Amino acid sequence: MDTLVERDRPMSFIHLPKSWQLPESRITPEAAYWNRRKFIKGMVGMGIGASAVSFASCQRPNAMDPELRETLGQPLHSFTANPDFSDAGRAITEEQYATSYNNFYEFGGTKNIWAEAQNLPTDPWTLAVGGLVNNPQKYDLDDLTKRFPLEERVYRFRCVEAWAMVVPWLGFPMKALMDDVEPTSNARYVSFTSFYDPEITTGPSWGLGRDLPWPYVEALTIEEMANELAFFAVGLYGRTLPKQNGAPIRMVVPWKYGFKGGKSIVKIEFTSEQPATYWNTISPNEYGFEANVNPDVPHPRWSQKSEKIVGTNTNPFDWERQETIIYNGYGDYVADLYA
Ligand SMILES: Nc1nc2c(c(=O)[nH]1)N[C@H]1C(S)=C(S)[C@@H](COP(=O)(O)O)O[C@H]1N2
Ligand SMILES: [Mo]
């Protein structure tokens, strides 16, 4: 059973691009991104914004592995930076970490799946939304970036394995999609199903892949989905999502552990009963349905009191630790949901 659960495998990280140590003169696109961020923030004219800007502008990105760079998405131009979510309280994680230190079990059981994930077919794409709704919808690839106004939100991102990042997502509030499909009064839960094709998403290489409860399904209560924080990301760092991050659309629920944020969503269904979800089915006492970030509820095999900040040192064993905050710091937005 031990191999089935998410675990901390820092060894796999060692395979990540050595080119992070390349001279900084190698970079250009990332530098351009950071400058554009600064520009956008300038445009929204935040009075005391200087402090918020500093996180983005002080951080000098390192060079990115050229092969990893090939996997990045297309630049997105029409979006506004949401000033309510421009400062996550610590530095934005460098893009090469967010796009190469991943969890995506469909493509393997380690953190290093970004190359394998390039097998994900994303064009054409259909996201079908149905169940207990008045207005079922099928969104195509174009709809995902054009139908709902896009905004950028810089969110804290905390995996149940106790590592954490800060990611500038691009996307739209889940509420916008919810309003589009009009859930009926019987709808109490919402399930989100990830892309699955056993020929393509072969699962972890240690052989048990096919026995896992595919497809990956996550779910929220309807109140959670309607919360201001609940977000669909179609991009990060100014571009469309790379495949390894869940292209073309993934869930982002920053007050919950990362596994609640399903990737590469093909189906959304409004239901009256609580849906069965992936990790919760595998190991319910380790991966609760609610899965809110909480320093006082340890994982059965490790403490959740603190978290490792991804990318704070070239050696993952030396990543800085910080204290975990209840609801990952978003209690003002979500604590009422659980009162
Ligand atoms: N379909 C699918 N979605 C998934 C996962 C997965 O294995 N498959 N892993 C989850 C976990 S455990 C985390 S921490 C995040 C990781 O997202 P990232 O790779 O963009 O950091 O995705 C979540 N969504
Ligand atoms: Mo995770």
Short mmCIF file of C-alpha atoms and ligand atoms in Angstrom, two decimals:
data_model
loop_
_atom_site.label_atom_id
_atom_site.label_comp_id
_atom_site.label_asym_id
_atom_site.label_seq_id
_atom_site.Cartn_x
_atom_site.Cartn_y
_atom_site.Cartn_z
CA MET A 1 0.00 0.00 0.00
CA ASP A 2 2.90 2.26 0.74
CA THR A 3 3.77 2.77 -2.90
CA LEU A 4 0.26 3.93 -3.66
CA VAL A 5 0.31 7.03 -1.56
CA GLU A 6 1.82 10.33 -2.37
CA ARG A 7 5.22 10.55 -0.86
CA ASP A 8 8.09 12.82 -0.53
CA ARG A 9 10.74 11.69 -2.94
CA PRO A 10 13.43 14.32 -2.99
CA MET A 11 15.76 11.90 -4.80
CA SER A 12 13.75 12.19 -7.96
CA PHE A 13 14.43 15.86 -7.96
CA ILE A 14 18.09 15.30 -8.60
CA HIS A 15 17.22 14.43 -12.17
CA LEU A 16 15.95 17.96 -12.75
CA PRO A 17 17.78 20.25 -15.15
CA LYS A 18 21.32 20.95 -14.15
CA SER A 19 21.07 24.01 -16.34
CA TRP A 20 19.59 25.90 -13.41
CA GLN A 21 23.20 26.58 -12.62
CA LEU A 22 23.85 28.06 -16.07
CA PRO A 23 24.84 31.73 -16.19
CA GLU A 24 21.99 34.18 -15.94
CA SER A 25 22.93 35.65 -19.30
CA ARG A 26 21.18 32.66 -20.87
CA ILE A 27 17.73 33.94 -19.98
CA THR A 28 15.54 36.17 -22.04
CA PRO A 29 11.87 35.11 -22.16
CA GLU A 30 11.57 34.79 -18.40
CA ALA A 31 13.18 38.17 -17.87
CA ALA A 32 10.68 39.57 -20.35
CA TYR A 33 7.89 37.97 -18.36
CA TRP A 34 8.97 39.57 -15.13
CA ASN A 35 9.19 42.95 -16.77
CA ARG A 36 5.74 42.55 -18.24
CA ARG A 37 4.37 41.70 -14.81
CA LYS A 38 5.85 44.86 -13.46
CA PHE A 39 4.28 46.78 -16.29
CA ILE A 40 0.84 45.27 -15.75
CA LYS A 41 1.00 45.99 -12.06
CA GLY A 42 1.98 49.55 -12.86
CA MET A 43 -1.09 49.82 -15.05
CA VAL A 44 -3.51 48.87 -12.29
CA GLY A 45 -2.01 51.74 -10.36
CA MET A 46 -1.72 50.27 -6.91
CA GLY A 47 -0.87 53.13 -4.59
CA ILE A 48 1.05 51.13 -2.02
CA GLY A 49 1.79 48.68 -4.77
CA ALA A 50 5.51 49.09 -4.49
CA SER A 51 5.64 46.40 -1.83
CA ALA A 52 3.55 44.02 -3.87
CA VAL A 53 5.65 44.62 -6.94
CA SER A 54 8.84 43.92 -5.09
CA PHE A 55 8.28 40.17 -4.92
CA ALA A 56 8.10 39.90 -8.66
CA SER A 57 10.72 42.40 -9.57
CA CYS A 58 13.37 41.50 -7.02
CA GLN A 59 13.46 37.89 -7.97
CA ARG A 60 16.02 37.13 -10.64
CA PRO A 61 15.08 33.95 -12.45
CA ASN A 62 17.78 31.46 -13.27
CA ALA A 63 18.27 29.93 -16.66
CA MET A 64 15.82 27.31 -17.84
CA ASP A 65 16.67 24.02 -19.50
CA PRO A 66 16.08 24.61 -23.25
CA GLU A 67 14.07 21.38 -23.50
CA LEU A 68 11.87 22.47 -20.64
CA ARG A 69 11.44 25.85 -22.27
CA GLU A 70 10.09 24.06 -25.37
CA THR A 71 7.18 22.79 -23.26
CA LEU A 72 5.96 26.23 -22.19
CA GLY A 73 2.65 27.52 -23.55
CA GLN A 74 1.71 30.42 -25.78
CA PRO A 75 1.79 33.98 -24.40
CA LEU A 76 -1.59 35.23 -23.20
CA HIS A 77 -2.09 38.94 -23.69
CA SER A 78 -5.60 39.88 -22.64
CA PHE A 79 -5.80 39.61 -18.91
CA THR A 80 -5.87 41.89 -15.92
CA ALA A 81 -3.82 41.39 -12.79
CA ASN A 82 -6.27 41.03 -9.92
CA PRO A 83 -4.92 43.44 -7.29
CA ASP A 84 -6.54 41.46 -4.47
CA PHE A 85 -4.29 38.53 -5.29
CA SER A 86 -1.04 40.12 -6.36
CA ASP A 87 0.91 39.49 -3.17
CA ALA A 88 1.00 36.00 -1.71
CA GLY A 89 3.26 37.00 1.17
CA ARG A 90 6.38 35.45 -0.21
CA ALA A 91 8.32 35.36 -3.43
CA ILE A 92 6.84 33.91 -6.58
CA THR A 93 8.42 30.53 -7.31
CA GLU A 94 10.73 30.61 -10.29
CA GLU A 95 8.98 29.34 -13.38
CA GLN A 96 11.36 26.48 -14.04
CA TYR A 97 10.50 24.93 -10.69
CA ALA A 98 6.74 25.29 -11.12
CA THR A 99 6.94 23.72 -14.57
CA SER A 100 9.30 20.85 -13.79
CA TYR A 101 8.60 19.79 -10.19
CA ASN A 102 5.15 18.33 -10.70
CA ASN A 103 2.64 15.78 -9.57
CA PHE A 104 0.73 14.22 -12.45
CA TYR A 105 0.28 10.52 -11.77
CA GLU A 106 -1.17 9.88 -15.20
CA PHE A 107 2.38 10.38 -16.47
CA GLY A 108 4.39 8.77 -13.69
CA GLY A 109 4.86 8.43 -9.98
CA THR A 110 7.74 10.88 -9.54
CA LYS A 111 8.07 14.66 -9.62
CA ASN A 112 9.94 14.46 -12.89
CA ILE A 113 7.16 13.89 -15.44
CA TRP A 114 7.34 17.05 -17.54
CA ALA A 115 8.82 15.31 -20.58
CA GLU A 116 6.41 12.35 -20.35
CA ALA A 117 3.45 14.74 -20.03
CA GLN A 118 4.14 16.07 -23.52
CA ASN A 119 2.15 13.02 -24.74
CA LEU A 120 -1.05 14.65 -23.50
CA PRO A 121 -3.18 15.59 -26.54
CA THR A 122 -4.74 19.01 -25.86
CA ASP A 123 -5.96 20.20 -29.25
CA PRO A 124 -8.83 19.69 -29.90
CA TRP A 125 -10.21 19.71 -26.34
CA THR A 126 -13.76 19.50 -25.02
CA LEU A 127 -14.79 20.35 -21.50
CA ALA A 128 -18.33 19.02 -20.98
CA VAL A 129 -20.31 20.50 -18.10
CA GLY A 130 -23.53 18.84 -17.07
CA GLY A 131 -25.46 17.00 -14.38
CA LEU A 132 -27.83 19.07 -12.24
CA VAL A 133 -27.72 22.23 -14.35
CA ASN A 134 -30.26 24.13 -16.44
CA ASN A 135 -27.79 24.97 -19.16
CA PRO A 136 -25.28 22.17 -19.95
CA GLN A 137 -22.29 23.35 -21.95
CA LYS A 138 -19.48 22.05 -24.08
CA TYR A 139 -16.49 24.36 -24.13
CA ASP A 140 -13.78 24.00 -26.74
CA LEU A 141 -10.18 25.10 -26.51
CA ASP A 142 -10.93 28.59 -27.76
CA ASP A 143 -13.78 29.06 -25.27
CA LEU A 144 -11.42 28.34 -22.39
CA THR A 145 -9.30 31.43 -23.01
CA LYS A 146 -11.91 33.71 -24.62
CA ARG A 147 -15.32 33.11 -23.11
CA PHE A 148 -14.57 34.30 -19.58
CA PRO A 149 -12.48 37.40 -18.80
CA LEU A 150 -9.00 36.28 -17.80
CA GLU A 151 -7.23 37.52 -14.73
CA GLU A 152 -3.92 36.83 -13.09
CA ARG A 153 -3.88 35.71 -9.47
CA VAL A 154 -0.75 35.03 -7.49
CA TYR A 155 -1.66 32.23 -5.09
CA ARG A 156 0.13 30.21 -2.48
CA PHE A 157 0.16 26.56 -3.44
CA ARG A 158 0.64 23.84 -0.83
CA CYS A 159 0.97 20.12 -1.54
CA VAL A 160 -0.05 17.58 1.10
CA GLU A 161 3.55 16.31 0.84
CA ALA A 162 4.58 19.53 2.63
CA TRP A 163 6.22 21.43 -0.18
CA ALA A 164 4.91 24.82 -1.21
CA MET A 165 5.20 27.28 -4.09
CA VAL A 166 3.72 30.62 -5.10
CA VAL A 167 2.34 30.59 -8.63
CA PRO A 168 1.00 33.41 -10.83
CA TRP A 169 -1.99 31.68 -12.41
CA LEU A 170 -4.05 32.98 -15.32
CA GLY A 171 -7.67 32.03 -15.58
CA PHE A 172 -11.14 32.84 -14.34
CA PRO A 173 -13.20 32.31 -11.20
CA MET A 174 -15.05 28.99 -11.06
CA LYS A 175 -18.13 31.05 -10.24
CA ALA A 176 -18.14 32.47 -13.78
CA LEU A 177 -18.52 29.00 -15.27
CA MET A 178 -21.05 28.07 -12.62
CA ASP A 179 -23.22 31.05 -13.54
CA ASP A 180 -22.97 30.04 -17.19
CA VAL A 181 -24.44 26.57 -16.60
CA GLU A 182 -26.93 27.49 -13.83
CA PRO A 183 -26.89 24.65 -11.30
CA THR A 184 -30.33 23.56 -10.14
CA SER A 185 -31.36 23.79 -6.48
CA ASN A 186 -30.60 20.05 -6.04
CA ALA A 187 -26.92 20.47 -6.87
CA ARG A 188 -24.78 20.13 -3.73
CA TYR A 189 -21.44 18.84 -5.06
CA VAL A 190 -19.37 19.22 -8.19
CA SER A 191 -16.99 16.63 -9.63
CA PHE A 192 -14.09 17.41 -11.95
CA THR A 193 -12.72 14.60 -14.11
CA SER A 194 -9.25 14.65 -15.65
CA PHE A 195 -8.27 13.41 -19.09
CA TYR A 196 -7.70 9.66 -19.14
CA ASP A 197 -6.72 7.31 -21.95
CA PRO A 198 -4.90 4.16 -20.84
CA GLU A 199 -2.88 4.20 -24.06
CA ILE A 200 -1.50 7.64 -23.20
CA THR A 201 -1.81 8.14 -19.46
CA THR A 202 -0.03 4.97 -18.47
CA GLY A 203 0.41 5.91 -14.81
CA PRO A 204 3.32 5.30 -12.44
CA SER A 205 6.07 3.13 -13.85
CA TRP A 206 6.22 0.92 -10.75
CA GLY A 207 3.55 -1.19 -12.31
CA LEU A 208 0.43 -0.54 -10.32
CA GLY A 209 -0.75 2.23 -12.57
CA ARG A 210 -3.68 0.37 -14.04
CA ASP A 211 -5.03 -0.64 -10.64
CA LEU A 212 -5.40 2.90 -9.44
CA PRO A 213 -8.94 4.34 -9.52
CA TRP A 214 -8.66 6.17 -12.84
CA PRO A 215 -9.69 8.61 -14.06
CA TYR A 216 -8.45 11.21 -11.58
CA VAL A 217 -11.57 12.82 -10.14
CA GLU A 218 -11.72 15.65 -7.64
CA ALA A 219 -14.77 17.30 -6.14
CA LEU A 220 -15.91 20.31 -4.16
CA THR A 221 -19.11 21.31 -2.46
CA ILE A 222 -21.10 23.80 -4.46
CA GLU A 223 -20.37 26.46 -1.81
CA GLU A 224 -16.64 25.85 -2.20
CA MET A 225 -16.90 26.15 -5.96
CA ALA A 226 -18.79 29.44 -5.60
CA ASN A 227 -16.15 30.86 -3.26
CA GLU A 228 -14.26 33.85 -4.59
CA LEU A 229 -10.92 31.99 -4.39
CA ALA A 230 -11.92 28.93 -6.42
CA PHE A 231 -10.29 29.34 -9.81
CA PHE A 232 -9.83 27.63 -13.15
CA ALA A 233 -6.33 28.17 -14.46
CA VAL A 234 -5.70 28.16 -18.18
CA GLY A 235 -2.23 29.61 -17.84
CA LEU A 236 0.69 30.50 -15.60
CA TYR A 237 3.58 32.97 -15.79
CA GLY A 238 1.90 34.86 -18.62
CA ARG A 239 1.40 31.87 -20.91
CA THR A 240 -1.10 29.07 -21.48
CA LEU A 241 -0.58 26.08 -19.20
CA PRO A 242 2.20 23.67 -20.07
CA LYS A 243 0.96 20.08 -20.35
CA GLN A 244 2.79 19.06 -17.18
CA ASN A 245 0.77 21.66 -15.22
CA GLY A 246 -2.58 20.39 -16.49
CA ALA A 247 -3.23 21.98 -19.87
CA PRO A 248 -5.55 23.27 -21.09
CA ILE A 249 -7.54 23.84 -17.89
CA ARG A 250 -7.01 22.83 -14.26
CA MET A 251 -8.53 23.55 -10.86
CA VAL A 252 -6.85 25.88 -8.37
CA VAL A 253 -8.21 25.86 -4.81
CA PRO A 254 -5.42 27.49 -2.82
CA TRP A 255 -6.79 26.87 0.69
CA LYS A 256 -6.74 23.11 0.09
CA TYR A 257 -3.90 20.66 -0.45
CA GLY A 258 -2.68 20.48 -4.03
CA PHE A 259 -4.25 17.10 -4.79
CA LYS A 260 -7.69 18.79 -4.70
CA GLY A 261 -6.68 20.71 -7.82
CA GLY A 262 -7.38 18.30 -10.67
CA LYS A 263 -5.52 18.84 -13.93
CA SER A 264 -6.53 18.66 -17.60
CA ILE A 265 -10.25 18.66 -16.86
CA VAL A 266 -12.56 17.10 -19.47
CA LYS A 267 -15.79 16.82 -17.50
CA ILE A 268 -17.57 18.73 -14.75
CA GLU A 269 -20.69 17.31 -13.19
CA PHE A 270 -23.07 18.84 -10.66
CA THR A 271 -24.47 16.18 -8.32
CA SER A 272 -26.63 15.79 -5.23
CA GLU A 273 -24.35 13.18 -3.58
CA GLN A 274 -20.69 13.50 -2.64
CA PRO A 275 -18.65 12.05 -5.53
CA ALA A 276 -15.90 9.48 -5.00
CA THR A 277 -12.51 11.12 -5.50
CA TYR A 278 -9.12 9.72 -6.49
CA TRP A 279 -6.78 10.00 -3.48
CA ASN A 280 -9.65 9.74 -1.04
CA THR A 281 -10.59 6.39 -2.60
CA ILE A 282 -6.98 5.15 -2.46
CA SER A 283 -6.39 6.11 1.17
CA PRO A 284 -9.23 7.93 2.95
CA ASN A 285 -7.43 8.43 6.25
CA GLU A 286 -4.48 10.11 4.56
CA TYR A 287 -6.38 12.18 1.98
CA GLY A 288 -9.64 13.49 3.34
CA PHE A 289 -12.38 14.77 1.08
CA GLU A 290 -12.16 18.27 2.51
CA ALA A 291 -8.34 18.45 2.61
CA ASN A 292 -8.07 22.01 3.86
CA VAL A 293 -4.51 23.08 4.68
CA ASN A 294 -4.20 22.77 8.45
CA PRO A 295 -0.99 22.74 10.53
CA ASP A 296 -2.80 21.01 13.40
CA VAL A 297 -3.95 17.97 11.45
CA PRO A 298 -0.89 15.86 10.69
CA HIS A 299 -0.76 13.47 7.79
CA PRO A 300 -0.56 9.98 9.39
CA ARG A 301 3.06 9.73 8.25
CA TRP A 302 4.34 13.30 8.67
CA SER A 303 3.63 16.61 10.38
CA GLN A 304 1.93 19.44 8.54
CA LYS A 305 3.28 22.09 10.93
CA SER A 306 5.77 23.41 8.41
CA GLU A 307 6.37 23.37 4.68
CA LYS A 308 9.41 23.40 2.39
CA ILE A 309 9.57 26.33 0.03
CA VAL A 310 10.37 24.93 -3.41
CA GLY A 311 13.36 26.46 -5.14
CA THR A 312 14.88 28.32 -2.20
CA ASN A 313 18.12 26.44 -2.70
CA THR A 314 19.62 24.53 -5.63
CA ASN A 315 19.76 21.54 -3.29
CA PRO A 316 16.19 20.45 -2.43
CA PHE A 317 17.41 19.08 0.88
CA ASP A 318 18.22 22.66 1.85
CA TRP A 319 14.94 24.23 0.83
CA GLU A 320 13.79 26.71 3.47
CA ARG A 321 11.06 25.74 5.86
CA GLN A 322 8.21 28.00 6.91
CA GLU A 323 5.29 27.48 9.21
CA THR A 324 2.09 26.21 7.68
CA ILE A 325 -0.82 28.61 7.99
CA ILE A 326 -4.38 27.43 8.53
CA TYR A 327 -6.28 27.44 5.21
CA ASN A 328 -2.90 28.21 3.65
CA GLY A 329 -3.36 31.83 4.72
CA TYR A 330 -6.80 32.25 3.12
CA GLY A 331 -8.95 31.97 6.25
CA ASP A 332 -10.53 35.38 5.65
CA TYR A 333 -12.08 34.01 2.47
CA VAL A 334 -13.01 30.48 3.45
CA ALA A 335 -13.20 29.95 7.21
CA ASP A 336 -16.95 30.72 7.14
CA LEU A 337 -17.49 27.71 4.86
CA TYR A 338 -16.45 25.39 7.68
CA ALA A 339 -17.90 27.19 10.71
N1 LIG B 1 -5.13 14.72 -12.99
C1 LIG B 1 -4.30 14.95 -11.96
N2 LIG B 1 -4.41 16.11 -11.30
C2 LIG B 1 -3.56 16.36 -10.27
C3 LIG B 1 -2.59 15.42 -9.87
C4 LIG B 1 -2.50 14.21 -10.60
O1 LIG B 1 -1.67 13.32 -10.32
N3 LIG B 1 -3.37 14.02 -11.65
N4 LIG B 1 -1.76 15.69 -8.80
C5 LIG B 1 -2.26 16.67 -7.83
C6 LIG B 1 -1.27 17.05 -6.85
S1 LIG B 1 -0.94 15.93 -5.63
C7 LIG B 1 -0.69 18.29 -6.83
S2 LIG B 1 0.32 18.77 -5.56
C8 LIG B 1 -0.88 19.21 -7.97
C9 LIG B 1 0.47 19.51 -8.58
O2 LIG B 1 0.36 20.52 -9.55
P1 LIG B 1 1.66 21.03 -10.31
O3 LIG B 1 2.29 19.84 -10.96
O4 LIG B 1 1.19 22.05 -11.29
O5 LIG B 1 2.55 21.58 -9.25
O6 LIG B 1 -1.73 18.70 -8.97
C10 LIG B 1 -2.81 17.92 -8.52
N5 LIG B 1 -3.66 17.57 -9.62
MO MO B 2 0.14 17.08 -3.99
#
